Amino acid sequence: MTRSPSPHETAPRTGVKGFFRRRWVRVIGGIVLAFAVFTVALLFVDEPLRRQMERRMNDKLQGYQVEIPRLHLSLLGGSITLRDLKVRQVANPEPPILLLPYLKASVQWRELLSGRLVADFRLERPQVHINLIQLQQEQANPTPVKDQGWQDAVEQIYPLKINLVRIHDAHVVYIDKDPKNPLTLSHLELVANNIRNIHSADRDYPSPFHASGVVFDTGRASVDGHADFLAKPIPSVQTAFRVENVPMAAARAVIARANLDLRGGTFGVNGDLEYSPKVKTARVANLTVRDLHLDYIHTAATASAEAARKDQVVSAAKQASKSEIALSLEELEVSRSTLGFVNRAAKPNYRVYMADTRISLHNVTNQNGLGPARGQLSGRFMGSGPARGKAVFHPGKAGPNFDLDLQVEGTSLETLNDMLRAHGGFDVSKGTFSVYSQVRVQDQQLSGYVKPFFKDVNVYDRQMDKDKSFFRRLYERLVGLAARILENRRDEVATKVELRGSLNDPNSNIWQVIGRLLQNAFIRALLPGFDRGAPAPAGDPKKAEKDQPPPKKQKPAEKPEAPKAKPKVEAPA
């Protein structure tokens, strides 16, 4: 028979266990109840905190307004989460310039273990939308961006200083005039750490960062570097960048405002940048452009705007040459491209272009003492005449110094008929055109020549010109007769346009000078062969010999006597 425990054996033990069990239940229950009450209380704290944060951010901003629909505070994680935040430009509130579905600011726990209390900001899928009207409003705003309160507004989100920023899958959209053709940067990723410089304080650039994304749907871009975000008077950065396979036609609407018609083409670039109070350098190692089709459109209506734009470009070039930033372009390559000039101010309109263009440019810099820059060009003028050119650019204190050689051979004159009609009042049914030119600018003195040749020219064709007026047919016969009188023994019409003078402007820009030469010499060289050619007697062997193309290695004339007049184009009477 089993013996039952006596009362004095069981009562004390049961009483002690029950006492402690009941006590722990009350303690745990109290904690759970307190946490539940605290959590519920936080739900009521979120809304006042949201309103307060929204008000403080708007008080800091100028010209913009923030809207925060939802906010949640979590003391357990030490974080604040904002959802569906919007930023609008007050003058043009639609569309919002920033949509932020998710932003979480929290303690950077890793640094907390080291005794440093800083913040970690994480942004998911932010979207930036900017249109032309909003951009123009921002440009017209007299308050600089740095004084518009953006930094102060961000600091209202979280009491700790930002040390780590992570942005995932950001999108940037710019709409110029056509909403159907936006410019987009998509799938942007950014990580920047140690912003507060709490590690490696002895380094110049202690904060690593990386960014990457998709440019215009098919291009790729990446940036890797280090920064000192707290450097004074300006943040400092040292970075390498790479951009590949960017479709240029995506920017067609924007570029059109500069009278440029852009179709096709891709570009890529890589290099590095260092910007700090002590060092300012920007180096492009390689810039490539392929399959570009670009025309400059000149119209009578835009002539004044073109003149103003030219002055702006020249001014910008002068500023670049005097910039404290050391700029350099080690290599530029343009290939499989067509470059043209369309004159819609003339009657009839005409287009002059270079097909299958290849341009290479090396060692371009705004710093003296780094050697000359060299360039080469090849292509087919008007799609028919092989063209070649080379140039050497020498840095000089007094202005641009350069040597330029250019030759175009065997261009079909029929491809230039619209230009001949516009400037000469006639056209041709047969013939070829060639031109040879050498130009030197040294110490503000210009010397050289442009020498055009016309071969097998037939100005009047009875069948082609049967519908023209009597006086037009008579005029073209006289032009054709003048051409035959000027023919040398090789059935060529030749003339020579001398270039000489003083630039008279120590601040002349090198591209301004070259553009002036092309305008005043090369384009005008087409017509002198018909109406200003030297009247050499037919069959004069010495004169005919002088009119032949110059040897390829012939150097331009030595510096001429410097007249005081501006650069001029002279031709024999």
Coordinates of C-alpha atoms in Angstrom, one line a residue, residues 47-496:
E47 CA 0.4 62.2 -35.9
P48 CA 1.6 65.1 -33.7
L49 CA 5.2 64.3 -34.6
R50 CA 4.3 64.1 -38.3
R51 CA 2.7 67.6 -38.2
Q52 CA 5.6 69.1 -36.3
M53 CA 8.2 67.7 -38.7
E54 CA 6.3 68.8 -41.7
R55 CA 6.0 72.3 -40.3
R56 CA 9.6 72.6 -39.3
M57 CA 10.8 71.4 -42.8
N58 CA 8.6 73.9 -44.5
D59 CA 9.8 76.7 -42.3
K60 CA 13.4 76.0 -43.4
L61 CA 12.7 75.7 -47.2
Q62 CA 12.3 78.7 -49.6
G63 CA 10.2 78.3 -52.7
Y64 CA 9.4 74.6 -52.0
Q65 CA 6.9 72.8 -49.8
V66 CA 7.0 69.4 -48.1
E67 CA 4.1 67.0 -47.6
I68 CA 4.4 64.0 -45.3
P69 CA 1.3 61.8 -45.4
R70 CA 2.6 59.1 -43.0
L71 CA 5.2 58.8 -40.2
H72 CA 6.0 56.1 -37.7
L73 CA 8.3 56.4 -34.7
S74 CA 9.9 53.2 -33.3
L75 CA 11.7 53.6 -30.1
L76 CA 12.6 49.9 -30.0
G77 CA 14.6 50.3 -33.2
G78 CA 15.5 53.9 -32.6
S79 CA 14.1 54.8 -36.0
I80 CA 11.6 57.1 -37.8
T81 CA 10.0 56.0 -41.1
L82 CA 8.4 58.4 -43.5
R83 CA 6.2 57.2 -46.4
D84 CA 5.0 58.9 -49.6
L85 CA 6.8 62.1 -48.9
K86 CA 6.3 64.8 -51.6
V87 CA 8.2 68.0 -52.3
R88 CA 6.6 70.6 -54.6
Q89 CA 7.8 73.8 -56.1
V90 CA 5.5 76.5 -54.8
A91 CA 5.3 78.4 -58.2
N92 CA 4.7 75.1 -60.2
P93 CA 3.4 72.5 -57.8
E94 CA 2.5 69.9 -60.4
P95 CA 4.1 67.5 -60.8
P96 CA 5.9 67.2 -57.5
I97 CA 9.6 67.4 -58.0
L98 CA 10.2 64.6 -55.5
L99 CA 8.2 61.5 -54.6
L100 CA 9.7 59.4 -51.8
P101 CA 7.8 56.2 -51.1
Y102 CA 10.0 55.1 -48.2
L103 CA 12.6 56.9 -46.0
K104 CA 13.9 55.3 -42.8
A105 CA 16.3 57.2 -40.5
S106 CA 17.8 55.2 -37.6
V107 CA 20.8 54.8 -35.4
Q108 CA 23.8 53.4 -37.2
W109 CA 24.2 50.5 -34.8
R110 CA 27.7 49.5 -35.9
E111 CA 29.1 52.9 -35.0
L112 CA 27.1 52.8 -31.7
L113 CA 29.3 49.9 -30.7
S114 CA 32.3 52.2 -31.1
G115 CA 30.7 54.8 -28.9
R116 CA 29.6 57.1 -31.8
L117 CA 26.0 58.2 -32.1
V118 CA 25.2 58.9 -35.7
A119 CA 22.4 58.2 -38.2
D120 CA 21.8 55.8 -41.1
F121 CA 19.4 57.1 -43.8
R122 CA 17.9 54.6 -46.3
L123 CA 15.8 55.7 -49.2
E124 CA 13.8 53.3 -51.4
R125 CA 12.6 54.1 -55.0
P126 CA 12.8 57.9 -54.8
Q127 CA 11.5 59.6 -58.0
V128 CA 12.7 63.1 -59.1
H129 CA 10.5 64.8 -61.8
I130 CA 11.6 68.1 -63.3
N131 CA 10.1 69.9 -66.3
L132 CA 11.3 72.9 -68.4
I133 CA 9.0 75.4 -66.6
Q134 CA 10.2 74.3 -63.1
L135 CA 13.8 74.5 -64.3
Q136 CA 13.3 78.0 -65.7
Q137 CA 11.7 79.0 -62.4
E138 CA 14.7 77.7 -60.4
Q139 CA 17.1 79.5 -62.8
A140 CA 15.3 82.7 -62.3
N141 CA 15.3 82.3 -58.5
P142 CA 17.8 84.9 -57.1
T143 CA 18.4 82.7 -54.0
P144 CA 21.3 80.2 -54.5
V145 CA 20.5 76.6 -54.0
K146 CA 22.8 76.4 -51.0
D147 CA 20.7 79.1 -49.3
Q148 CA 17.3 77.6 -49.9
G149 CA 17.3 75.5 -46.7
W150 CA 17.6 72.0 -48.0
Q151 CA 20.2 70.9 -45.6
D152 CA 18.4 72.4 -42.6
A153 CA 15.1 70.7 -43.8
V154 CA 16.7 67.3 -44.0
E155 CA 18.2 67.7 -40.5
Q156 CA 14.6 68.1 -39.1
I157 CA 13.9 64.4 -40.0
Y158 CA 16.2 62.9 -37.4
P159 CA 18.1 64.4 -34.4
L160 CA 21.4 62.6 -35.2
K161 CA 23.9 63.6 -37.8
I162 CA 23.8 61.6 -41.0
N163 CA 26.8 59.2 -41.4
L164 CA 25.5 56.6 -43.9
V165 CA 23.2 57.2 -46.9
R166 CA 21.9 54.4 -49.0
I167 CA 19.6 55.1 -52.0
H168 CA 18.1 52.2 -53.9
D169 CA 16.4 52.2 -57.3
A170 CA 16.1 55.9 -57.8
H171 CA 14.6 57.5 -61.0
V172 CA 15.2 61.0 -62.4
V173 CA 13.0 62.3 -65.2
Y174 CA 13.4 65.6 -67.1
I175 CA 10.7 66.7 -69.6
D176 CA 11.7 69.5 -71.8
K177 CA 8.9 70.3 -74.2
D178 CA 7.6 67.0 -75.4
P179 CA 6.2 64.8 -72.6
K180 CA 6.5 61.8 -74.9
N181 CA 10.3 62.1 -75.0
P182 CA 11.6 62.5 -71.4
L183 CA 15.2 62.2 -70.4
T184 CA 15.6 59.5 -67.8
L185 CA 18.2 58.3 -65.4
S186 CA 16.9 55.1 -63.9
H187 CA 17.9 52.3 -61.4
L188 CA 20.3 54.7 -59.6
E189 CA 22.1 53.2 -56.7
L190 CA 24.2 55.2 -54.2
V191 CA 26.1 54.3 -51.0
A192 CA 28.1 57.0 -49.1
N193 CA 29.6 56.1 -45.7
N194 CA 31.5 57.8 -42.9
I195 CA 30.0 61.1 -43.9
R196 CA 30.8 62.5 -40.4
N197 CA 34.5 61.7 -40.8
I198 CA 34.4 59.6 -37.6
H199 CA 37.1 57.2 -39.0
S200 CA 40.6 57.9 -40.4
A201 CA 40.5 61.6 -39.6
D202 CA 44.0 61.9 -40.9
R203 CA 43.1 61.0 -44.4
D204 CA 42.3 63.7 -47.0
Y205 CA 39.1 61.8 -48.3
P206 CA 37.9 59.5 -45.5
S207 CA 34.3 58.9 -46.8
P208 CA 33.9 56.2 -49.5
F209 CA 31.0 56.4 -52.0
H210 CA 29.7 54.5 -55.0
A211 CA 27.0 55.4 -57.5
S212 CA 25.7 53.7 -60.6
G213 CA 22.7 53.8 -62.9
V214 CA 21.1 53.6 -66.4
V215 CA 21.3 56.7 -68.6
F216 CA 18.6 57.3 -71.3
D217 CA 17.5 53.6 -71.2
T218 CA 20.6 52.0 -72.7
G219 CA 23.6 53.8 -71.3
R220 CA 25.5 52.9 -68.2
A221 CA 27.2 55.2 -65.7
S222 CA 29.2 54.6 -62.6
V223 CA 31.2 56.7 -60.1
D224 CA 33.6 55.5 -57.5
G225 CA 35.6 57.6 -55.1
H226 CA 36.2 59.1 -51.7
A227 CA 35.1 62.4 -50.2
D228 CA 35.5 64.8 -47.3
F229 CA 32.0 66.0 -47.0
L230 CA 32.8 68.3 -44.0
A231 CA 35.9 70.0 -45.6
K232 CA 35.8 73.8 -45.5
P233 CA 35.2 76.1 -47.3
I234 CA 33.9 73.4 -49.7
P235 CA 33.3 69.7 -49.6
S236 CA 36.2 67.8 -51.3
V237 CA 36.0 64.8 -53.6
Q238 CA 38.3 62.4 -55.5
T239 CA 36.6 60.1 -57.9
A240 CA 36.8 58.1 -61.1
F241 CA 33.8 58.1 -63.5
R242 CA 32.8 55.9 -66.5
V243 CA 29.8 56.4 -68.9
E244 CA 29.1 53.9 -71.7
N245 CA 26.8 53.6 -74.7
V246 CA 24.6 56.6 -74.0
P247 CA 22.2 57.4 -76.9
M248 CA 22.6 61.0 -77.9
A249 CA 19.4 61.3 -79.8
A250 CA 17.5 61.2 -76.5
A251 CA 18.6 64.8 -75.9
R252 CA 17.5 66.0 -79.3
A253 CA 14.8 68.3 -78.1
V254 CA 17.2 70.0 -75.6
I255 CA 20.0 70.4 -78.2
A256 CA 17.6 71.8 -80.8
R257 CA 17.5 75.1 -78.8
A258 CA 21.1 75.7 -79.9
N259 CA 20.1 75.3 -83.6
L260 CA 21.4 71.8 -83.7
D261 CA 19.5 68.9 -85.4
L262 CA 20.7 65.7 -83.8
R263 CA 19.9 62.2 -85.0
G264 CA 21.5 59.0 -83.8
G265 CA 24.8 58.6 -82.2
T266 CA 26.2 57.2 -78.9
F267 CA 28.9 58.5 -76.7
G268 CA 31.1 57.2 -73.8
V269 CA 33.5 58.9 -71.5
N270 CA 35.8 57.9 -68.7
G271 CA 38.2 59.9 -66.5
D272 CA 38.7 61.2 -63.0
L273 CA 38.1 64.3 -60.9
E274 CA 39.7 65.8 -57.9
Y275 CA 38.3 68.9 -56.3
S276 CA 39.5 70.3 -53.0
P277 CA 40.7 73.6 -51.6
K278 CA 44.3 72.6 -52.6
V279 CA 43.8 70.5 -55.8
K280 CA 41.4 71.1 -58.6
T281 CA 41.8 68.8 -61.7
A282 CA 39.4 67.3 -64.2
R283 CA 40.8 64.7 -66.6
V284 CA 39.0 63.0 -69.4
A285 CA 41.0 60.0 -70.5
N286 CA 38.8 59.1 -73.4
L287 CA 35.7 60.5 -75.1
T288 CA 34.2 58.6 -77.9
V289 CA 31.3 59.5 -80.3
R290 CA 30.0 57.1 -82.9
D291 CA 27.3 57.1 -85.6
L292 CA 26.4 60.8 -85.0
H293 CA 24.3 62.7 -87.5
L294 CA 24.5 66.4 -86.5
D295 CA 23.5 69.5 -88.5
Y296 CA 23.8 73.1 -87.5
I297 CA 20.7 75.0 -88.8
H298 CA 21.1 78.7 -89.7
T299 CA 18.0 80.8 -90.3
A300 CA 17.4 84.5 -90.7
A301 CA 15.1 84.5 -87.6
T302 CA 17.8 83.1 -85.3
A303 CA 20.7 85.2 -86.6
S304 CA 20.7 87.5 -83.6
A305 CA 20.4 84.6 -81.1
E306 CA 23.3 82.9 -82.9
A307 CA 25.5 85.9 -82.5
A308 CA 24.7 86.1 -78.8
R309 CA 25.3 82.4 -78.4
K310 CA 28.7 82.7 -80.2
D311 CA 29.7 85.5 -77.8
Q312 CA 28.7 83.2 -74.9
V313 CA 30.7 80.3 -76.2
V314 CA 33.7 82.5 -76.7
S315 CA 33.4 84.0 -73.3
A316 CA 33.0 80.5 -71.7
A317 CA 36.1 79.3 -73.7
K318 CA 38.1 82.3 -72.4
Q319 CA 37.0 81.6 -68.8
A320 CA 38.0 77.9 -69.2
S321 CA 41.4 78.9 -70.3
K322 CA 41.8 81.1 -67.2
S323 CA 40.1 78.6 -64.9
E324 CA 41.7 77.6 -61.6
I325 CA 40.7 74.0 -62.5
A326 CA 43.3 72.1 -64.6
L327 CA 41.3 70.6 -67.5
S328 CA 42.6 68.0 -69.8
L329 CA 41.3 65.8 -72.6
E330 CA 43.7 63.1 -73.5
E331 CA 41.8 61.6 -76.4
L332 CA 38.7 62.3 -78.4
E333 CA 37.5 60.0 -81.1
V334 CA 34.5 60.7 -83.5
S335 CA 33.8 58.0 -86.0
R336 CA 31.2 56.9 -88.6
S337 CA 29.5 60.3 -88.3
T338 CA 28.0 63.0 -90.5
L339 CA 28.4 66.7 -89.7
G340 CA 26.7 69.4 -91.7
F341 CA 25.7 73.0 -92.0
V342 CA 22.2 74.0 -93.3
N343 CA 21.6 77.5 -94.4
R344 CA 17.9 78.2 -94.4
A345 CA 18.5 82.0 -94.7
A346 CA 19.6 81.6 -98.3
K347 CA 17.4 81.1 -101.4
P348 CA 17.4 78.3 -102.2
N349 CA 18.3 76.6 -98.9
Y350 CA 21.4 74.4 -99.0
R351 CA 23.3 71.9 -96.9
V352 CA 27.0 71.4 -96.8
Y353 CA 28.2 68.3 -95.0
M354 CA 30.9 65.8 -94.4
A355 CA 30.0 62.1 -94.5
D356 CA 31.9 59.2 -92.9
T357 CA 33.6 61.7 -90.7
R358 CA 36.4 60.6 -88.4
I359 CA 38.0 63.1 -86.0
S360 CA 40.8 62.4 -83.5
L361 CA 42.0 64.9 -81.0
H362 CA 44.8 64.4 -78.4
N363 CA 46.3 66.2 -75.5
V364 CA 43.9 69.1 -75.2
T365 CA 44.4 71.1 -72.0
N366 CA 44.1 74.6 -70.6
Q367 CA 47.5 74.4 -68.9
N368 CA 50.8 75.6 -70.5
G369 CA 53.9 73.4 -70.6
L370 CA 52.1 70.1 -71.4
G371 CA 53.0 70.0 -75.1
P372 CA 50.9 70.7 -78.3
A373 CA 47.5 69.3 -79.0
R374 CA 47.1 67.4 -82.2
G375 CA 44.1 66.7 -84.3
Q376 CA 43.2 64.8 -87.5
L377 CA 40.1 64.7 -89.7
S378 CA 39.0 62.6 -92.6
G379 CA 35.7 62.0 -94.4
R380 CA 33.9 62.6 -97.7
F381 CA 32.9 66.2 -98.5
M382 CA 29.3 66.2 -99.8
G383 CA 29.5 62.5 -99.7
S384 CA 31.8 62.3 -102.7
G385 CA 35.1 64.1 -102.3
P386 CA 37.8 62.6 -100.0
A387 CA 38.8 65.1 -97.4
R388 CA 41.7 65.1 -95.0
G389 CA 43.0 67.6 -92.5
K390 CA 45.4 67.9 -89.6
A391 CA 46.1 70.5 -87.0
V392 CA 48.6 71.2 -84.3
F393 CA 47.7 73.6 -81.5
H394 CA 50.4 75.3 -79.5
P395 CA 49.7 76.9 -76.2
G396 CA 50.6 80.6 -76.1
K397 CA 50.4 83.5 -73.7
A398 CA 49.4 86.0 -76.4
G399 CA 46.5 83.8 -77.8
P400 CA 46.0 80.8 -80.0
N401 CA 48.9 79.4 -82.0
F402 CA 48.2 76.7 -84.5
D403 CA 49.0 75.1 -87.9
L404 CA 46.1 73.9 -90.0
D405 CA 46.3 71.8 -93.3
L406 CA 43.1 70.9 -95.2
Q407 CA 42.5 69.3 -98.6
V408 CA 39.4 68.2 -100.4
E409 CA 39.7 66.4 -103.7
G410 CA 37.3 65.5 -106.5
T411 CA 34.0 66.6 -105.0
S412 CA 31.1 66.5 -107.5
L413 CA 30.1 70.1 -108.3
E414 CA 26.5 69.0 -108.9
T415 CA 26.2 68.2 -105.1
L416 CA 26.9 71.9 -104.5
N417 CA 24.3 73.3 -107.0
D418 CA 22.0 74.6 -104.3
M419 CA 24.9 76.6 -102.8
L420 CA 25.9 77.8 -106.2
R421 CA 22.4 79.0 -107.0
A422 CA 22.1 80.8 -103.6
H423 CA 25.4 82.6 -103.8
G424 CA 26.3 82.7 -107.5
G425 CA 22.9 82.6 -109.2
F426 CA 23.8 79.6 -111.5
D427 CA 24.1 75.8 -111.3
V428 CA 26.3 73.2 -113.1
S429 CA 25.6 70.0 -114.9
K430 CA 29.1 68.6 -114.7
G431 CA 32.4 69.2 -113.0
T432 CA 34.5 68.5 -109.9
F433 CA 35.8 70.7 -107.1
S434 CA 39.0 70.4 -105.0
V435 CA 40.5 72.8 -102.4
Y436 CA 43.8 72.9 -100.7
S437 CA 44.5 75.1 -97.7
Q438 CA 47.3 75.8 -95.2
V439 CA 46.9 78.3 -92.3
R440 CA 49.3 79.3 -89.6
V441 CA 48.6 81.6 -86.6
Q442 CA 51.6 82.6 -84.6
D443 CA 51.8 85.4 -82.1
Q444 CA 48.6 86.9 -83.3
Q445 CA 49.7 86.9 -86.9
L446 CA 47.8 85.0 -89.5
S447 CA 49.3 83.6 -92.8
G448 CA 48.3 81.0 -95.3
Y449 CA 46.0 80.5 -98.3
V450 CA 43.0 78.7 -99.6
K451 CA 43.3 77.4 -103.2
P452 CA 40.2 76.0 -105.0
F453 CA 40.3 74.0 -108.2
F454 CA 37.4 73.4 -110.6
K455 CA 37.7 70.7 -113.3
D456 CA 35.6 69.7 -116.4
V457 CA 33.0 72.4 -115.5
N458 CA 29.9 72.5 -117.6
V459 CA 27.6 75.4 -116.4
Y460 CA 25.1 75.4 -119.2
D461 CA 23.2 72.3 -120.3
R462 CA 20.5 72.8 -123.0
Q463 CA 18.3 70.0 -121.7
M464 CA 18.6 70.8 -118.0
D465 CA 18.1 74.6 -118.5
K466 CA 15.4 74.5 -121.1
D467 CA 12.7 75.8 -118.6
K468 CA 14.8 78.7 -117.4
S469 CA 14.3 82.3 -118.6
F470 CA 16.3 83.7 -121.5
F471 CA 18.4 85.9 -119.2
R472 CA 19.1 83.1 -116.8
R473 CA 20.3 80.9 -119.7
L474 CA 22.4 83.8 -121.1
Y475 CA 24.0 84.4 -117.6
E476 CA 24.9 80.7 -117.2
R477 CA 26.5 80.7 -120.7
L478 CA 28.6 83.7 -119.8
V479 CA 29.7 82.0 -116.5
G480 CA 30.6 78.8 -118.5
L481 CA 32.5 80.9 -121.0
A482 CA 34.5 82.6 -118.2
A483 CA 35.4 79.2 -116.8
R484 CA 36.7 78.0 -120.2
I485 CA 38.8 81.1 -120.6
L486 CA 40.4 80.5 -117.2
E487 CA 41.1 76.8 -117.9
N488 CA 44.8 75.7 -117.7
R489 CA 46.3 72.8 -119.7
R490 CA 44.6 70.3 -117.4
D491 CA 41.1 71.7 -118.0
E492 CA 41.1 73.2 -114.5
V493 CA 39.9 76.5 -113.2
A494 CA 42.1 77.7 -110.3
T495 CA 42.5 80.7 -108.1
K496 CA 44.2 81.4 -104.8

